[in-house]
PDB file of C-alpha atoms in Angstrom:
ATOM      1  CA  LYS A   1       0.000   0.000   0.000  1.00 69.00           C
ATOM      2  CA  ALA A   2       1.153   3.512  -0.718  1.00 82.00           C
ATOM      3  CA  GLY A   3       1.881   5.563   2.354  1.00 94.00           C
ATOM      4  CA  VAL A   4       0.443   8.902   3.389  1.00 97.00           C
ATOM      5  CA  THR A   5       1.361  11.587   0.896  1.00 97.00           C
ATOM      6  CA  GLN A   6       1.473  15.326   1.431  1.00 98.00           C
ATOM      7  CA  THR A   7       1.738  18.135  -1.073  1.00 97.00           C
ATOM      8  CA  PRO A   8       3.521  20.393  -1.476  1.00 97.00           C
ATOM      9  CA  ARG A   9       6.617  19.344   0.410  1.00 97.00           C
ATOM     10  CA  TYR A  10       8.000  22.846   0.761  1.00 97.00           C
ATOM     11  CA  LEU A  11       6.327  26.212   0.700  1.00 96.00           C
ATOM     12  CA  ILE A  12       7.454  29.795   1.158  1.00 98.00           C
ATOM     13  CA  LYS A  13       4.858  32.466   1.844  1.00 97.00           C
ATOM     14  CA  THR A  14       4.821  36.011   3.162  1.00 97.00           C
ATOM     15  CA  ARG A  15       2.952  37.370   6.145  1.00 97.00           C
ATOM     16  CA  GLY A  16      -0.718  37.976   5.514  1.00 97.00           C
ATOM     17  CA  GLN A  17      -1.031  35.411   2.754  1.00 98.00           C
ATOM     18  CA  GLN A  18      -2.977  32.206   3.045  1.00 98.00           C
ATOM     19  CA  VAL A  19      -1.907  28.651   2.305  1.00 98.00           C
ATOM     20  CA  THR A  20      -3.575  25.307   1.612  1.00 98.00           C
ATOM     21  CA  LEU A  21      -1.860  22.019   2.342  1.00 98.00           C
ATOM     22  CA  SER A  22      -3.051  18.657   1.064  1.00 98.00           C
ATOM     23  CA  CYS A  23      -2.929  15.162   2.507  1.00 98.00           C
ATOM     24  CA  SER A  24      -3.836  11.836   0.898  1.00 97.00           C
ATOM     25  CA  PRO A  25      -4.287   9.062   3.480  1.00 97.00           C
ATOM     26  CA  ILE A  26      -3.524   5.393   3.105  1.00 96.00           C
ATOM     27  CA  SER A  27      -6.228   3.688   1.083  1.00 94.00           C
ATOM     28  CA  GLY A  28      -9.031   2.547   3.386  1.00 91.00           C
ATOM     29  CA  HIS A  29      -8.118   4.892   6.209  1.00 92.00           C
ATOM     30  CA  ARG A  30     -11.001   7.108   7.255  1.00 91.00           C
ATOM     31  CA  SER A  31      -9.372   9.315   9.842  1.00 92.00           C
ATOM     32  CA  VAL A  32      -6.942  12.105   9.013  1.00 95.00           C
ATOM     33  CA  SER A  33      -5.214  14.176  11.686  1.00 95.00           C
ATOM     34  CA  TRP A  34      -2.984  17.201  11.342  1.00 97.00           C
ATOM     35  CA  TYR A  35      -0.072  18.216  13.559  1.00 97.00           C
ATOM     36  CA  GLN A  36       2.223  21.204  13.700  1.00 98.00           C
ATOM     37  CA  GLN A  37       5.858  20.544  14.568  1.00 96.00           C
ATOM     38  CA  THR A  38       8.164  23.341  15.699  1.00 95.00           C
ATOM     39  CA  PRO A  39      11.487  23.274  17.567  1.00 92.00           C
ATOM     40  CA  GLY A  40      10.004  25.156  20.502  1.00 90.00           C
ATOM     41  CA  GLN A  41       6.602  23.548  20.935  1.00 92.00           C
ATOM     42  CA  GLY A  42       7.248  20.117  19.480  1.00 93.00           C
ATOM     43  CA  LEU A  43       4.355  18.188  17.960  1.00 96.00           C
ATOM     44  CA  GLN A  44       0.972  19.781  18.543  1.00 96.00           C
ATOM     45  CA  PHE A  45      -2.390  18.458  17.457  1.00 95.00           C
ATOM     46  CA  LEU A  46      -4.347  20.687  15.108  1.00 97.00           C
ATOM     47  CA  PHE A  47      -7.487  18.731  14.226  1.00 93.00           C
ATOM     48  CA  GLU A  48      -8.848  15.359  13.195  1.00 93.00           C
ATOM     49  CA  TYR A  49     -11.359  14.524  10.500  1.00 94.00           C
ATOM     50  CA  PHE A  50     -13.381  11.357  10.160  1.00 92.00           C
ATOM     51  CA  SER A  51     -15.904  10.745   7.397  1.00 90.00           C
ATOM     52  CA  GLU A  52     -15.795  14.402   6.373  1.00 93.00           C
ATOM     53  CA  THR A  53     -16.538  15.626   9.908  1.00 93.00           C
ATOM     54  CA  GLN A  54     -14.181  17.350  12.306  1.00 92.00           C
ATOM     55  CA  ARG A  55     -14.068  15.180  15.425  1.00 89.00           C
ATOM     56  CA  ASN A  56     -11.380  16.875  17.453  1.00 89.00           C
ATOM     57  CA  LYS A  57      -9.760  20.256  17.431  1.00 92.00           C
ATOM     58  CA  GLY A  58      -6.577  21.428  19.092  1.00 93.00           C
ATOM     59  CA  ASN A  59      -5.853  24.751  20.699  1.00 93.00           C
ATOM     60  CA  PHE A  60      -5.118  26.800  17.600  1.00 96.00           C
ATOM     61  CA  PRO A  61      -6.712  30.057  16.411  1.00 96.00           C
ATOM     62  CA  GLY A  62      -9.522  30.107  13.900  1.00 95.00           C
ATOM     63  CA  ARG A  63      -7.048  30.993  11.148  1.00 97.00           C
ATOM     64  CA  PHE A  64      -6.324  27.289  11.030  1.00 97.00           C
ATOM     65  CA  SER A  65      -9.044  25.278   9.369  1.00 96.00           C
ATOM     66  CA  GLY A  66      -9.430  22.045   7.509  1.00 97.00           C
ATOM     67  CA  ARG A  67     -11.762  19.791   5.672  1.00 97.00           C
ATOM     68  CA  GLN A  68     -12.037  16.237   4.472  1.00 97.00           C
ATOM     69  CA  PHE A  69     -13.466  15.019   1.212  1.00 96.00           C
ATOM     70  CA  SER A  70     -15.552  11.935   0.497  1.00 94.00           C
ATOM     71  CA  ASN A  71     -12.448  10.037  -0.647  1.00 93.00           C
ATOM     72  CA  SER A  72     -10.847  10.799   2.775  1.00 94.00           C
ATOM     73  CA  ARG A  73      -8.328  13.217   1.311  1.00 97.00           C
ATOM     74  CA  SER A  74      -7.886  16.220   3.542  1.00 97.00           C
ATOM     75  CA  GLU A  75      -6.782  19.801   3.228  1.00 98.00           C
ATOM     76  CA  MET A  76      -5.801  22.308   5.831  1.00 98.00           C
ATOM     77  CA  ASN A  77      -5.827  26.026   5.342  1.00 98.00           C
ATOM     78  CA  VAL A  78      -4.051  28.763   7.220  1.00 98.00           C
ATOM     79  CA  SER A  79      -5.218  32.302   6.567  1.00 95.00           C
ATOM     80  CA  THR A  80      -3.471  35.579   7.356  1.00 96.00           C
ATOM     81  CA  LEU A  81      -0.122  33.887   7.857  1.00 97.00           C
ATOM     82  CA  GLU A  82       2.125  34.980  10.707  1.00 97.00           C
ATOM     83  CA  LEU A  83       5.848  34.444  11.126  1.00 97.00           C
ATOM     84  CA  GLY A  84       5.111  32.000  13.942  1.00 96.00           C
ATOM     85  CA  ASP A  85       3.250  29.715  11.569  1.00 97.00           C
ATOM     86  CA  SER A  86       6.558  28.609  10.104  1.00 98.00           C
ATOM     87  CA  ALA A  87       6.664  24.919  10.909  1.00 98.00           C
ATOM     88  CA  LEU A  88       6.549  21.387   9.621  1.00 97.00           C
ATOM     89  CA  TYR A  89       2.930  20.331   9.160  1.00 98.00           C
ATOM     90  CA  LEU A  90       2.363  16.611   9.464  1.00 98.00           C
ATOM     91  CA  CYS A  91      -0.636  14.658   8.387  1.00 97.00           C
ATOM     92  CA  ALA A  92      -1.465  11.232   9.791  1.00 96.00           C
ATOM     93  CA  SER A  93      -4.088   8.682   8.865  1.00 95.00           C
ATOM     94  CA  SER A  94      -5.566   5.699  10.664  1.00 92.00           C
ATOM     95  CA  LEU A  95      -8.315   3.140  10.246  1.00 87.00           C
ATOM     96  CA  ALA A  96     -10.094   4.624  13.279  1.00 75.00           C
ATOM     97  CA  LEU A  97     -12.163   1.505  13.879  1.00 70.00           C
ATOM     98  CA  ALA A  98     -12.014   1.657  17.666  1.00 69.00           C
ATOM     99  CA  GLY A  99     -10.026   4.740  18.606  1.00 67.00           C
ATOM    100  CA  GLY A 100      -6.458   5.035  19.791  1.00 69.00           C
ATOM    101  CA  GLU A 101      -5.090   3.231  16.778  1.00 78.00           C
ATOM    102  CA  THR A 102      -1.760   3.433  15.042  1.00 86.00           C
ATOM    103  CA  GLN A 103      -1.273   6.697  13.201  1.00 90.00           C
ATOM    104  CA  TYR A 104       0.643   6.576   9.914  1.00 94.00           C
ATOM    105  CA  PHE A 105       2.430   9.823   9.221  1.00 97.00           C
ATOM    106  CA  GLY A 106       3.234  11.571   5.993  1.00 97.00           C
ATOM    107  CA  PRO A 107       6.582  13.214   5.237  1.00 97.00           C
ATOM    108  CA  GLY A 108       5.235  16.654   6.098  1.00 97.00           C
ATOM    109  CA  THR A 109       4.991  20.033   4.428  1.00 98.00           C
ATOM    110  CA  ARG A 110       7.605  22.515   5.530  1.00 97.00           C
ATOM    111  CA  LEU A 111       6.140  26.015   5.556  1.00 98.00           C
ATOM    112  CA  LEU A 112       8.318  29.100   5.830  1.00 98.00           C
ATOM    113  CA  VAL A 113       6.621  32.430   6.394  1.00 97.00           C
ATOM    114  CA  LEU A 114       8.710  35.510   5.597  1.00 97.00           C
TER     115      LEU A 114
ATOM    116  CA  ALA B   1      -5.247  18.299  31.185  1.00 75.00           C
ATOM    117  CA  GLN B   2      -3.385  15.629  29.350  1.00 84.00           C
ATOM    118  CA  ARG B   3       0.352  16.025  29.374  1.00 91.00           C
ATOM    119  CA  VAL B   4       3.329  13.891  28.386  1.00 96.00           C
ATOM    120  CA  THR B   5       6.743  14.646  29.826  1.00 96.00           C
ATOM    121  CA  GLN B   6      10.031  13.373  28.520  1.00 97.00           C
ATOM    122  CA  PRO B   7      12.486  14.794  31.048  1.00 95.00           C
ATOM    123  CA  GLU B   8      15.647  14.280  28.998  1.00 94.00           C
ATOM    124  CA  LYS B   9      16.219  15.867  25.595  1.00 94.00           C
ATOM    125  CA  LEU B  10      19.419  14.023  24.760  1.00 96.00           C
ATOM    126  CA  LEU B  11      20.901  10.633  25.564  1.00 96.00           C
ATOM    127  CA  SER B  12      24.204   9.369  24.263  1.00 97.00           C
ATOM    128  CA  VAL B  13      25.374   5.813  24.892  1.00 97.00           C
ATOM    129  CA  PHE B  14      27.845   3.343  23.454  1.00 97.00           C
ATOM    130  CA  LYS B  15      26.811   0.349  21.393  1.00 97.00           C
ATOM    131  CA  GLY B  16      25.850  -2.558  23.608  1.00 97.00           C
ATOM    132  CA  ALA B  17      24.903  -0.389  26.581  1.00 97.00           C
ATOM    133  CA  PRO B  18      21.395  -0.494  28.060  1.00 97.00           C
ATOM    134  CA  VAL B  19      19.099   2.428  27.379  1.00 97.00           C
ATOM    135  CA  GLU B  20      16.067   3.755  29.155  1.00 97.00           C
ATOM    136  CA  LEU B  21      14.040   6.602  27.723  1.00 97.00           C
ATOM    137  CA  LYS B  22      11.771   8.077  30.347  1.00 97.00           C
ATOM    138  CA  CYS B  23       8.178   9.113  29.835  1.00 97.00           C
ATOM    139  CA  ASN B  24       5.690  10.345  32.403  1.00 96.00           C
ATOM    140  CA  TYR B  25       2.130  11.324  31.727  1.00 95.00           C
ATOM    141  CA  SER B  26      -0.757  13.033  33.407  1.00 92.00           C
ATOM    142  CA  TYR B  27      -4.239  11.982  32.471  1.00 83.00           C
ATOM    143  CA  SER B  28      -7.331  11.383  34.508  1.00 76.00           C
ATOM    144  CA  GLY B  29      -8.714   8.395  32.619  1.00 77.00           C
ATOM    145  CA  SER B  30      -7.178   5.292  31.101  1.00 79.00           C
ATOM    146  CA  PRO B  31      -4.899   6.418  28.296  1.00 85.00           C
ATOM    147  CA  GLU B  32      -3.417   4.524  25.419  1.00 88.00           C
ATOM    148  CA  LEU B  33       0.356   4.987  25.465  1.00 91.00           C
ATOM    149  CA  PHE B  34       2.660   4.903  22.458  1.00 93.00           C
ATOM    150  CA  TRP B  35       6.271   5.345  21.482  1.00 95.00           C
ATOM    151  CA  TYR B  36       6.897   6.845  18.069  1.00 96.00           C
ATOM    152  CA  VAL B  37      10.328   7.042  16.460  1.00 96.00           C
ATOM    153  CA  GLN B  38      11.809   9.179  13.725  1.00 95.00           C
ATOM    154  CA  TYR B  39      15.019   7.973  12.115  1.00 96.00           C
ATOM    155  CA  SER B  40      17.151  10.402  10.154  1.00 94.00           C
ATOM    156  CA  ARG B  41      15.407  11.505   6.929  1.00 92.00           C
ATOM    157  CA  GLN B  42      12.462   9.192   7.572  1.00 94.00           C
ATOM    158  CA  ARG B  43       8.917   9.918   8.603  1.00 95.00           C
ATOM    159  CA  LEU B  44       7.547   9.526  12.101  1.00 96.00           C
ATOM    160  CA  GLN B  45       6.471   5.931  12.712  1.00 94.00           C
ATOM    161  CA  LEU B  46       5.057   3.820  15.490  1.00 93.00           C
ATOM    162  CA  LEU B  47       7.595   1.851  17.510  1.00 94.00           C
ATOM    163  CA  LEU B  48       5.261   0.222  19.998  1.00 91.00           C
ATOM    164  CA  ARG B  49       2.059   0.671  21.957  1.00 88.00           C
ATOM    165  CA  HIS B  50       1.331  -0.518  25.449  1.00 84.00           C
ATOM    166  CA  ILE B  51      -1.862  -2.348  24.604  1.00 77.00           C
ATOM    167  CA  SER B  52      -0.089  -4.792  22.275  1.00 77.00           C
ATOM    168  CA  ARG B  53       2.612  -5.606  24.837  1.00 72.00           C
ATOM    169  CA  GLU B  54       5.014  -6.420  22.003  1.00 76.00           C
ATOM    170  CA  SER B  55       8.773  -6.114  21.854  1.00 77.00           C
ATOM    171  CA  ILE B  56       9.816  -4.255  18.724  1.00 83.00           C
ATOM    172  CA  LYS B  57      13.475  -4.102  17.635  1.00 90.00           C
ATOM    173  CA  GLY B  58      14.383  -5.251  21.139  1.00 90.00           C
ATOM    174  CA  PHE B  59      12.550  -2.359  22.803  1.00 94.00           C
ATOM    175  CA  THR B  60       9.965  -2.858  25.521  1.00 93.00           C
ATOM    176  CA  ALA B  61       7.844  -0.449  27.527  1.00 93.00           C
ATOM    177  CA  ASP B  62       5.774  -1.127  30.600  1.00 87.00           C
ATOM    178  CA  LEU B  63       2.863   1.003  31.620  1.00 89.00           C
ATOM    179  CA  ASN B  64       3.075   1.812  35.329  1.00 90.00           C
ATOM    180  CA  LYS B  65      -0.223   3.403  36.289  1.00 87.00           C
ATOM    181  CA  GLY B  66       0.888   4.032  39.863  1.00 89.00           C
ATOM    182  CA  GLU B  67       3.870   6.089  38.760  1.00 91.00           C
ATOM    183  CA  THR B  68       2.101   7.277  35.556  1.00 92.00           C
ATOM    184  CA  SER B  69       5.113   6.253  33.548  1.00 94.00           C
ATOM    185  CA  PHE B  70       5.766   4.450  30.277  1.00 95.00           C
ATOM    186  CA  HIS B  71       9.533   4.179  30.059  1.00 96.00           C
ATOM    187  CA  LEU B  72      11.118   2.663  26.954  1.00 96.00           C
ATOM    188  CA  LYS B  73      13.942   0.197  27.497  1.00 95.00           C
ATOM    189  CA  LYS B  74      16.418  -1.817  25.488  1.00 96.00           C
ATOM    190  CA  PRO B  75      19.094  -3.982  27.087  1.00 96.00           C
ATOM    191  CA  PHE B  76      21.702  -3.627  24.343  1.00 96.00           C
ATOM    192  CA  ALA B  77      21.595  -0.526  22.161  1.00 97.00           C
ATOM    193  CA  GLN B  78      22.598  -0.677  18.496  1.00 97.00           C
ATOM    194  CA  GLU B  79      23.895   2.119  16.276  1.00 97.00           C
ATOM    195  CA  GLU B  80      20.751   1.891  14.149  1.00 96.00           C
ATOM    196  CA  ASP B  81      18.699   2.855  17.224  1.00 97.00           C
ATOM    197  CA  SER B  82      19.976   6.422  16.912  1.00 98.00           C
ATOM    198  CA  ALA B  83      16.860   8.516  16.325  1.00 97.00           C
ATOM    199  CA  MET B  84      14.316  10.884  17.866  1.00 97.00           C
ATOM    200  CA  TYR B  85      11.893   9.141  20.191  1.00 97.00           C
ATOM    201  CA  TYR B  86       8.502  10.534  21.122  1.00 97.00           C
ATOM    202  CA  CYS B  87       6.209   9.297  23.831  1.00 97.00           C
ATOM    203  CA  ALA B  88       2.516   9.960  23.184  1.00 95.00           C
ATOM    204  CA  LEU B  89      -0.931   9.208  24.527  1.00 93.00           C
ATOM    205  CA  THR B  90      -4.495   9.232  23.318  1.00 89.00           C
ATOM    206  CA  GLN B  91      -7.676   9.442  25.314  1.00 78.00           C
ATOM    207  CA  GLY B  92     -10.204   6.670  24.987  1.00 68.00           C
ATOM    208  CA  GLY B  93     -11.863   6.480  21.600  1.00 70.00           C
ATOM    209  CA  SER B  94      -9.899   9.358  20.131  1.00 76.00           C
ATOM    210  CA  GLU B  95      -7.250   9.554  17.436  1.00 82.00           C
ATOM    211  CA  LYS B  96      -5.775  12.739  18.922  1.00 87.00           C
ATOM    212  CA  LEU B  97      -2.191  12.154  19.986  1.00 91.00           C
ATOM    213  CA  VAL B  98      -0.611  14.216  22.762  1.00 93.00           C
ATOM    214  CA  PHE B  99       3.152  14.086  22.323  1.00 96.00           C
ATOM    215  CA  GLY B 100       6.068  14.660  24.622  1.00 97.00           C
ATOM    216  CA  LYS B 101       8.800  16.997  23.392  1.00 96.00           C
ATOM    217  CA  GLY B 102      10.915  14.085  22.223  1.00 96.00           C
ATOM    218  CA  MET B 103      14.354  12.757  23.061  1.00 97.00           C
ATOM    219  CA  LYS B 104      17.326  12.298  20.764  1.00 97.00           C
ATOM    220  CA  LEU B 105      19.142   9.029  21.278  1.00 98.00           C
ATOM    221  CA  THR B 106      22.650   8.681  19.891  1.00 98.00           C
ATOM    222  CA  VAL B 107      24.334   5.295  19.973  1.00 97.00           C
ATOM    223  CA  ASN B 108      28.052   5.580  19.418  1.00 97.00           C
ATOM    224  CA  PRO B 109      30.197   2.773  17.924  1.00 95.00           C
TER     225      PRO B 109
END
C-alpha cells in the first residue's frame, strides 16, 4: 500500500497570505489528523477529520481550518499567515475503527513564512 | 489536562549499553500509550504501543499506572537505534495524539 502523501513538500509564503496544504491518506483509512511541529513547541495536534466531519480540534486560532473530502483526502488552510506559523505540518491517517489506533504519518509540508 | 513529559532531551550511549528513555504522563482516565520514532530523513512511525505488549526491535515499555510512567527500554543498544523518540498518549476512543517533546538518542560505535 502507498503511504500517506502530502503536497507540497516545501512552501514559502509572506505574512498575511494564506496557504492550503493537502494530505492523501492510506487507502481505506477514514481518519486524518494534522499536527504542527516546531522546535520550541514540538508536535501539537491541530485537528482530526473522520468521514468528512471534524471530530477533534486542538488549541489553535480560527485561522487554522481544515476539511475532508468523500475520498478521505484532507486539506488544511491557514489564513493571514504569521511568522510564527513557520513549521513542519504533518498529516497522519488511521483506520479509526475503535479509537487510539496506530497513526501513519506523511513526510510533512515545511512552511516558511517571511 | 493531558500532558506527556520526557524529562531528557538528549541521551548518548555506546553500542551494547542499556538504554532507558523516560516518559511520564498526566491523564485522569485510562490512556493509550505509544512510542513513536523518527530515524534520520524518515517519517515519524510507530515503535510500539502498550496495549499490544510487544517487543519491537528489542525495545519494551511497561505502563506503570501508579507512577504514571511508560519508560522505553532496550538492554543492548545498536547504532541503528539512533533517532528521535517521542512518547505519546491518546484518550479513549480518540485519534488525537498528545506528544512529549521528544528525546534524541545517539548510539556511538
